[in-house]
Coordinates of C-alpha atoms and ligand atoms in Angstrom, one line a residue:
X148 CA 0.0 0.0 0.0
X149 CA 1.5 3.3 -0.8
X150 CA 0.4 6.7 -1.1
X151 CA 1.0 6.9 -4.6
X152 CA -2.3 4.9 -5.3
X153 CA -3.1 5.9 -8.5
X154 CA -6.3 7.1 -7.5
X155 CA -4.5 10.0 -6.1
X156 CA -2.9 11.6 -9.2
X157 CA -5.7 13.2 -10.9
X158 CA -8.2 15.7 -8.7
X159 CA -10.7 14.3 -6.6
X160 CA -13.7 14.8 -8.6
X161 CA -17.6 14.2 -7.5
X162 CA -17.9 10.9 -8.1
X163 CA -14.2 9.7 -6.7
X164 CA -15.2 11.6 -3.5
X165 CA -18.4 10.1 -3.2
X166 CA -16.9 6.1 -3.5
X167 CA -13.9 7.4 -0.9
X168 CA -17.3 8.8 1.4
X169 CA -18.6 5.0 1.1
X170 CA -15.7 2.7 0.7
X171 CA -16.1 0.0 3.2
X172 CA -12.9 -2.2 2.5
X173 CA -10.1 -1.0 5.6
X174 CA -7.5 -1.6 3.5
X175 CA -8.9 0.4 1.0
X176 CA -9.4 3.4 3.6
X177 CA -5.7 2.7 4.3
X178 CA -4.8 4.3 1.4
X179 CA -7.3 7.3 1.7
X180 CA -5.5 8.0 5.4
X181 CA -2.1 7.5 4.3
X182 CA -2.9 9.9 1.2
X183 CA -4.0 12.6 3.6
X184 CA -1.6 12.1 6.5
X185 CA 1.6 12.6 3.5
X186 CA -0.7 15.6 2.3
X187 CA -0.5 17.3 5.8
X188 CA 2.9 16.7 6.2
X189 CA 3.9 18.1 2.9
X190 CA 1.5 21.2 2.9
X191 CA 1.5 22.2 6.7
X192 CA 4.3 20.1 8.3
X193 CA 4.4 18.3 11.9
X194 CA 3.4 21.3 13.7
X195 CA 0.2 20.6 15.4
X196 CA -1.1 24.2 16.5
X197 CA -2.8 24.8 19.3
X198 CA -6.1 27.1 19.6
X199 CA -7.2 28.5 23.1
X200 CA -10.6 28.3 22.8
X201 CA -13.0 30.7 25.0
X202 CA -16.6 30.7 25.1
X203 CA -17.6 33.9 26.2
X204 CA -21.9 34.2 25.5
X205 CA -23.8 31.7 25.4
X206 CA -27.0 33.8 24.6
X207 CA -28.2 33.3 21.2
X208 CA -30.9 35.2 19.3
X209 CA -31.5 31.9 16.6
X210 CA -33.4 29.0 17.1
X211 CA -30.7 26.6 15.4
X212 CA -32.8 23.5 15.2
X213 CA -29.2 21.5 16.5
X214 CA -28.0 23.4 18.6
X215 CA -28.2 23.2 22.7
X216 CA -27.7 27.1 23.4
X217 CA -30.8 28.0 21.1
X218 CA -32.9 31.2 22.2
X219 CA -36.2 28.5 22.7
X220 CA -34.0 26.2 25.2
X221 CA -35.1 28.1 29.0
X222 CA -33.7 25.1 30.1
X223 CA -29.9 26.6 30.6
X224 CA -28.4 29.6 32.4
X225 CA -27.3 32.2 30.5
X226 CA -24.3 34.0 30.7
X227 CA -22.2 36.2 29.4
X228 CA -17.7 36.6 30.4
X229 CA -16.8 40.0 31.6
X230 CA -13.6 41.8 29.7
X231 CA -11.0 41.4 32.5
X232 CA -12.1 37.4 32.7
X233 CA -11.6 37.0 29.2
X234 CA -8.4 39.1 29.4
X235 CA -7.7 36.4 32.1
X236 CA -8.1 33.5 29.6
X237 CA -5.9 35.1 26.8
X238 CA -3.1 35.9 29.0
X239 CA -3.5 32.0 29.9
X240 CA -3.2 31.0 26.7
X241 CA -0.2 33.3 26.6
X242 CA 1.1 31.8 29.4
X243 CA 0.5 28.2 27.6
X244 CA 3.0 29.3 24.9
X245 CA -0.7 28.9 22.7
X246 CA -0.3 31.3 19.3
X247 CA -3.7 31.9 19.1
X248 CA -7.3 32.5 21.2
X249 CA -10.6 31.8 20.0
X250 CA -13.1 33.7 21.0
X251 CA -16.2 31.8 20.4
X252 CA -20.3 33.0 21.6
X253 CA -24.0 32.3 20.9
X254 CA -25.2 35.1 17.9
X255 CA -25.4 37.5 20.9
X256 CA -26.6 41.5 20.3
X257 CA -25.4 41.6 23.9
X258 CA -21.6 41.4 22.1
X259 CA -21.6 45.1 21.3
X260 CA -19.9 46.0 18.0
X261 CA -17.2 48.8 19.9
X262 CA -17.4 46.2 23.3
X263 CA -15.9 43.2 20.7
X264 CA -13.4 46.2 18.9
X265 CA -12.4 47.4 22.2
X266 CA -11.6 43.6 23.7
X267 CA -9.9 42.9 19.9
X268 CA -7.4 46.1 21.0
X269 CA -6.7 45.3 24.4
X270 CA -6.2 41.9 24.0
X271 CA -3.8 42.7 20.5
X272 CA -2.3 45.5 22.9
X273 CA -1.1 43.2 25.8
X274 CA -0.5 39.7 23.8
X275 CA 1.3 38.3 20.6
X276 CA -1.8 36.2 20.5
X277 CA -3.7 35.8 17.1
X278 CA -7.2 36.5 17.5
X279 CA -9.9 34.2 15.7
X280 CA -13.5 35.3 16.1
X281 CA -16.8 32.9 16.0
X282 CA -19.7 34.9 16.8
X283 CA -22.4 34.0 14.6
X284 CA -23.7 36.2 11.4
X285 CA -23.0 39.8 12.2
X286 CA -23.1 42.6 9.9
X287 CA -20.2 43.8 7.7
X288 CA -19.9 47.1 9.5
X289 CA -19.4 44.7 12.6
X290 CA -16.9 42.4 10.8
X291 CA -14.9 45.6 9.4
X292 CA -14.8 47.3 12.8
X293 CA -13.8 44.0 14.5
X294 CA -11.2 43.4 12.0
X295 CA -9.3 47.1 12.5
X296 CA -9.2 46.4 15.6
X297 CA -6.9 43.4 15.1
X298 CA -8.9 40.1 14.6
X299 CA -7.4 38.3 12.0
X300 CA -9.4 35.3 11.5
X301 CA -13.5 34.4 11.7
X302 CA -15.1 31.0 12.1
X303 CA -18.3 30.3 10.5
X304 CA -19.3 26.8 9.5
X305 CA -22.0 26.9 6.5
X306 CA -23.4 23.5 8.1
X307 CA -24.5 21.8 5.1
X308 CA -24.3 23.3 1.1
X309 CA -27.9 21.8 0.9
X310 CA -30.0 25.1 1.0
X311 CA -33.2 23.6 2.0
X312 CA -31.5 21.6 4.6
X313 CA -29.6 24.7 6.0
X314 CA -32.7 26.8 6.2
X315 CA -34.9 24.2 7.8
X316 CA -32.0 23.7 10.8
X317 CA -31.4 27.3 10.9
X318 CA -34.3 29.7 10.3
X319 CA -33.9 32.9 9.2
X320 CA -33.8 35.9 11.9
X321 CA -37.4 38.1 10.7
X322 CA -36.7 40.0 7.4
X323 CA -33.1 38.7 7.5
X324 CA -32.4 35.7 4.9
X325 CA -29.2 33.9 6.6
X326 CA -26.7 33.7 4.0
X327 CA -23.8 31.8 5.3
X328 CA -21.8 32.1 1.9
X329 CA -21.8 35.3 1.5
X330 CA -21.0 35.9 5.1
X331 CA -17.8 34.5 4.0
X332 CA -17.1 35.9 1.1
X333 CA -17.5 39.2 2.7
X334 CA -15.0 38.5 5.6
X335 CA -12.5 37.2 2.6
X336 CA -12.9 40.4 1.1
X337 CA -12.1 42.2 4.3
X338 CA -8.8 40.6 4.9
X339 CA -9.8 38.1 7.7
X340 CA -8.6 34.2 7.2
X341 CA -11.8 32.6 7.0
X342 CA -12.8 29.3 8.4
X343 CA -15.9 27.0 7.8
X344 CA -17.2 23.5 7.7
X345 CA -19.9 21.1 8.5
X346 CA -21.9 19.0 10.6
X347 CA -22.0 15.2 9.3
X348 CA -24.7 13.0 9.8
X349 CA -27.4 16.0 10.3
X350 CA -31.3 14.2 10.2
X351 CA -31.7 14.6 6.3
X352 CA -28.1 15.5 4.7
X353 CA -27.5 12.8 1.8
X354 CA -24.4 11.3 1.0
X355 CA -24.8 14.0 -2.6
X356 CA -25.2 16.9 0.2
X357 CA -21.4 16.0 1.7
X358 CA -19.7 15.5 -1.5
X359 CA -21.0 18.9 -2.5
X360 CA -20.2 20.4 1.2
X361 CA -16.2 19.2 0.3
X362 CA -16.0 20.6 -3.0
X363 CA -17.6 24.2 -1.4
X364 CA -14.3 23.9 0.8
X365 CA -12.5 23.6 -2.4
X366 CA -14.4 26.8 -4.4
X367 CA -14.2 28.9 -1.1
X368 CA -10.5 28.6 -0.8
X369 CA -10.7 28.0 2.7
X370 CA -7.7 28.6 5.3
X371 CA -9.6 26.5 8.0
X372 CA -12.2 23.5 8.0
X373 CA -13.7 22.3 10.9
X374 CA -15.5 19.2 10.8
X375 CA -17.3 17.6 13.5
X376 CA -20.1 14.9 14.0
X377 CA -23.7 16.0 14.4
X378 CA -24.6 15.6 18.2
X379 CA -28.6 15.1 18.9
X380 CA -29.3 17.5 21.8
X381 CA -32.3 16.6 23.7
X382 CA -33.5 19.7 24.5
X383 CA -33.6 20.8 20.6
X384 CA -36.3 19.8 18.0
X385 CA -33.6 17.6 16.1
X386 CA -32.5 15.9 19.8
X387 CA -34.9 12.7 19.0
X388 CA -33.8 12.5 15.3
X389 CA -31.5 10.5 14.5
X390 CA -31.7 10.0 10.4
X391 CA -34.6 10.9 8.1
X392 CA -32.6 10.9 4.8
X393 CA -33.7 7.4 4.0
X394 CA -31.0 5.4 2.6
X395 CA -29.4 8.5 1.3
X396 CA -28.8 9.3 4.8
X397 CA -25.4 9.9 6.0
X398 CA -25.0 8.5 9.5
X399 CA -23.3 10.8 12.4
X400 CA -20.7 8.0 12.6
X401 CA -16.9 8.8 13.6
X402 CA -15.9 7.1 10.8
X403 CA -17.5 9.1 8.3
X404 CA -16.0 12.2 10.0
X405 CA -12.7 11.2 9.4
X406 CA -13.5 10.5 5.8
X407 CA -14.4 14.1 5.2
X408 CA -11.4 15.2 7.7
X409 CA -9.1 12.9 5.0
X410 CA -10.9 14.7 1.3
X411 CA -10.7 18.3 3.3
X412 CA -7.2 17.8 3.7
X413 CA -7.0 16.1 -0.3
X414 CA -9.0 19.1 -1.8
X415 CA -7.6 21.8 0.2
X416 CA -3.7 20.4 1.2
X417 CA -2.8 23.9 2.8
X418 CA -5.7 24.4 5.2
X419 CA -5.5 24.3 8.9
X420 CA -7.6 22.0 10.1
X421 CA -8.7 20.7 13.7
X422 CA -9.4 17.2 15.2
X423 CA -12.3 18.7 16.6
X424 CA -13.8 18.2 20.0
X425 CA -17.2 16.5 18.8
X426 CA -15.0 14.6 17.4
X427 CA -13.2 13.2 20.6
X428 CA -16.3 13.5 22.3
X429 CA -17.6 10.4 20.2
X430 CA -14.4 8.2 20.7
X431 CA -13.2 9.7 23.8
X432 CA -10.5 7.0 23.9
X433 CA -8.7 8.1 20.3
X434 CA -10.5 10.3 18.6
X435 CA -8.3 13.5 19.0
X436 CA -5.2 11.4 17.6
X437 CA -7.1 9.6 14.8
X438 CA -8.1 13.2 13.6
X439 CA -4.7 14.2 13.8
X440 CA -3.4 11.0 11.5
X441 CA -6.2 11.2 8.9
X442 CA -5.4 14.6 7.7
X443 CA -5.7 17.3 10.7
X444 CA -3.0 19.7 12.3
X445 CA -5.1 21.4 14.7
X446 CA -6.3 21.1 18.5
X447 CA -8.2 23.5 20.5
X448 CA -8.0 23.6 23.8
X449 CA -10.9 25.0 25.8
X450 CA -9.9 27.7 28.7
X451 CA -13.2 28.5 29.4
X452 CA -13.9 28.7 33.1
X453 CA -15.1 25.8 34.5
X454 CA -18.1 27.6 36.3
X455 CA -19.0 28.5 31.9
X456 CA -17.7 25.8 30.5
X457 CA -20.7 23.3 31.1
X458 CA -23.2 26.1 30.9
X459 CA -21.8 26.3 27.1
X460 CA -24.0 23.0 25.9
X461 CA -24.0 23.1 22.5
X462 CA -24.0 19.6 22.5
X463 CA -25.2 17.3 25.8
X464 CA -22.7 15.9 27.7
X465 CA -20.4 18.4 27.4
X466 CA -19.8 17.9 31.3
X467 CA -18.7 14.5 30.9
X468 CA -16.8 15.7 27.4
X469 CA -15.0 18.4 30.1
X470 CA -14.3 15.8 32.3
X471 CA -13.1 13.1 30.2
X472 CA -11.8 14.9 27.1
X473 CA -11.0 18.4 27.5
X474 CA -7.6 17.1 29.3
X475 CA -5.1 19.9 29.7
X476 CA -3.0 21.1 27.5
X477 CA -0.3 19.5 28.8
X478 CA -1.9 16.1 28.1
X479 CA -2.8 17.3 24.3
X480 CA 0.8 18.1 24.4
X481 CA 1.9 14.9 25.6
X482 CA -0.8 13.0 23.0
X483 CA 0.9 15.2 19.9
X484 CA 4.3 14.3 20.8
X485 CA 3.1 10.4 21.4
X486 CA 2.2 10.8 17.7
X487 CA 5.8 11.7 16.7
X488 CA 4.1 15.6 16.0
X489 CA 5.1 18.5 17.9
X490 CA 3.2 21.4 19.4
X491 CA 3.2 24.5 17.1
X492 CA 5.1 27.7 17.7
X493 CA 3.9 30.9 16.3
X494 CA 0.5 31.9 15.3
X495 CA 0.2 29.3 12.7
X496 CA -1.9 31.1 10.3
X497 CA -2.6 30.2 6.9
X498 CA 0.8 29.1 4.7
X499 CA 0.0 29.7 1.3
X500 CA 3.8 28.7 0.1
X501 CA 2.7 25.3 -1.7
X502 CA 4.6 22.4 0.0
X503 CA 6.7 23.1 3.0
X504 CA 10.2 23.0 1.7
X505 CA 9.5 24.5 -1.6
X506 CA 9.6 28.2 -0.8
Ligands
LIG867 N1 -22.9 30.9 17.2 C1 -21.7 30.5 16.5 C2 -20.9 29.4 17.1 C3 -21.7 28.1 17.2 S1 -21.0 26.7 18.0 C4 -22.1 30.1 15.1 O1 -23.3 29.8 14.8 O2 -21.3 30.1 14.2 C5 -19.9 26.2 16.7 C6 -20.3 25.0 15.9 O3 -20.7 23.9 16.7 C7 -21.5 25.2 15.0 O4 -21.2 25.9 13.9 C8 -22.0 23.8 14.7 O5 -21.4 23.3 13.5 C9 -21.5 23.0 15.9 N2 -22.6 22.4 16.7 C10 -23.6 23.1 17.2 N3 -24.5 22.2 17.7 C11 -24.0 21.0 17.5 C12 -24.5 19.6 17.8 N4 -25.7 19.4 18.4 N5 -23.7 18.6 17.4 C13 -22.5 18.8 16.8 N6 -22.1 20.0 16.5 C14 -22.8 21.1 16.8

């Protein structure tokens, strides 16, 4: 078996990503894994980067029909991290030797447009620390005021390319169409590295629906994919569902995450990409590390306050996710370097150099 399978010459087209989506030999997959673990280390190396994640709202003005931190859930405290405690969390990450913080909230109003600038400044002002933002859909005056204050990057994830799916798990706010896409398009235009990515296995995405959601990562150029399973919530109107796709459906299985994990790193060899916490949530034992072998370079470590942390449910069980895989850094550090990786220095941004080595 070798990673210079033929099937790897020519560019993954639609239907060559569709049979790696459903190929059920192993040693078959084999070669998909060992195709995107050479891909990472050409394009982005053996650094794995680390992300300081901080959840700092969870109030939400959407009624996501996924999502555990949606305005119709009563069912959760609210709350919302004061400046100086997320000041705290940034000079931990600091502290952690960490190149970057996340800052990461429900679509909260409450997340004034010059409170946001203001925190972008100070924490830009007092750290080396890359700021990445993931606030929800905000307007362009927002994004522009956010980003001269010093954020550099935005997460958004566009959930699923099928519009009819998209709109039915995430209505529209009133008068408002959501519009993911051009979202990003608009932070690309001003300046920020833009991230995105799915769900998989959402009640009524089709195995068509994913192949199309990894060539959008392709025609959006994208400097960051995150990729996680979908996560029924009970308190949330998909929390009974499980499929209703019929045999299209794609199941919320690990190992169909880390097929799409394995074609994001194929179709775009250059983009950072997490082993994402839903991820190890579903294979607590090894998730995290498979990630990291099947094509990702990226781990983000929460550092929100304990007291937040499990108030932050967009998922359920994220108490026993806290407890049993958000280790420490130290033990992300230790599970990198088990993998003969090491932890990243720097900000670890986007490299758009072509293969390490080359320039
Ligand atoms: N309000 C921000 C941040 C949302 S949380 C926004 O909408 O962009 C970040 C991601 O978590 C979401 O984009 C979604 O892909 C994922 N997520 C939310 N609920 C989930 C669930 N039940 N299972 C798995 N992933 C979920």
């Amino acid at each position: 078996m070798t990673a210079k399978d033929p099937s790897f010459e020519t560019p993954l087209d639609r239907d060559r990503i569709r049979a790696w989506l459903r190929e059920e030999d192993a040693l078959r997959l084999e070669v998909l894994w060992r195709a995107a673990d050479d891909a990472r280390r050409l394009h982005v190396g053996d650094e794995v980067h680390l992300r300081g994640l901080v959840e700092i709202s969870n109030h939400c003005r959407r009624q996501c029909a996924y999502c555990g931190i949606r305005a119709g859930n009563r069912g959760i405290e609210r709350y919302r991290m004061t400046r100086d405690e997320i000041l705290a969390c940034a000079r931990e990450a600091m502290s952690l030797g960490f190149g970057t913080v996340v800052l990461q909230a429900g679509e909260d109003p409450g997340l004034g447009s010059e409170w946001v600038a203001d925190l972008v400044r100070t924490i830009k002002s007092e750290t080396s620390l890359s700021i990445t933002l993931s606030l929800g859909e905000r307007t362009t005056d927002e994004l522009r005021a956010w980003k001269r204050a010093g954020a550099d990057r935005y997460l958004l994830r566009f959930e699923t390319s099928d519009p009819s799916l998209f709109h039915r798990i995430h209505p529209s706010l009133p008068n408002a169409l959501s519009d993911r896409m051009a979202q990003l398009r608009a932070l690309r235009d001003l300046g920020y590295e833009i991230g995105s990515g799915v769900m998989v296995g959402i009640p009524g995405q089709t195995w068509d629906s994913l192949v199309q959601d990894i060539l959008t990562f392709k025609a959006l150029d994208l400097d960051m994919i995150g990729v996680g399973p979908f996560l029924p919530h009970p308190d949330t109107p998909l929390g009974g569902a499980t499929e209703d796709g019929g045999e299209d459906q794609v199941p919320a299985t690990e190992d169909v995450v880390y097929r799409v994990l394995a074609l994001a790193r194929l179709v775009c060899p250059e983009a950072n990409i997490p082993s994402t916490t839903a991820l190890a949530a579903i294979n607590k034992k090894h998730g995290r590390q498979l990630g990291l072998l099947r094509g990702a370079n990226v781990v983000m470590p929460n550092l929100t306050p304990s007291t937040y942390r499990f108030k932050y449910a967009i998922y359920p069980d994220k108490a026993c996710v806290n407890e049993t895989v958000l280790v420490g850094p130290s033990v992300i550090a230790e599970q990198i370097e088990a993998l003969g990786r090491r932890v990243g220095r720097g900000e670890g941004g986007r490299r758009r150099r072509g293969p390490a080595g080359n320039g």
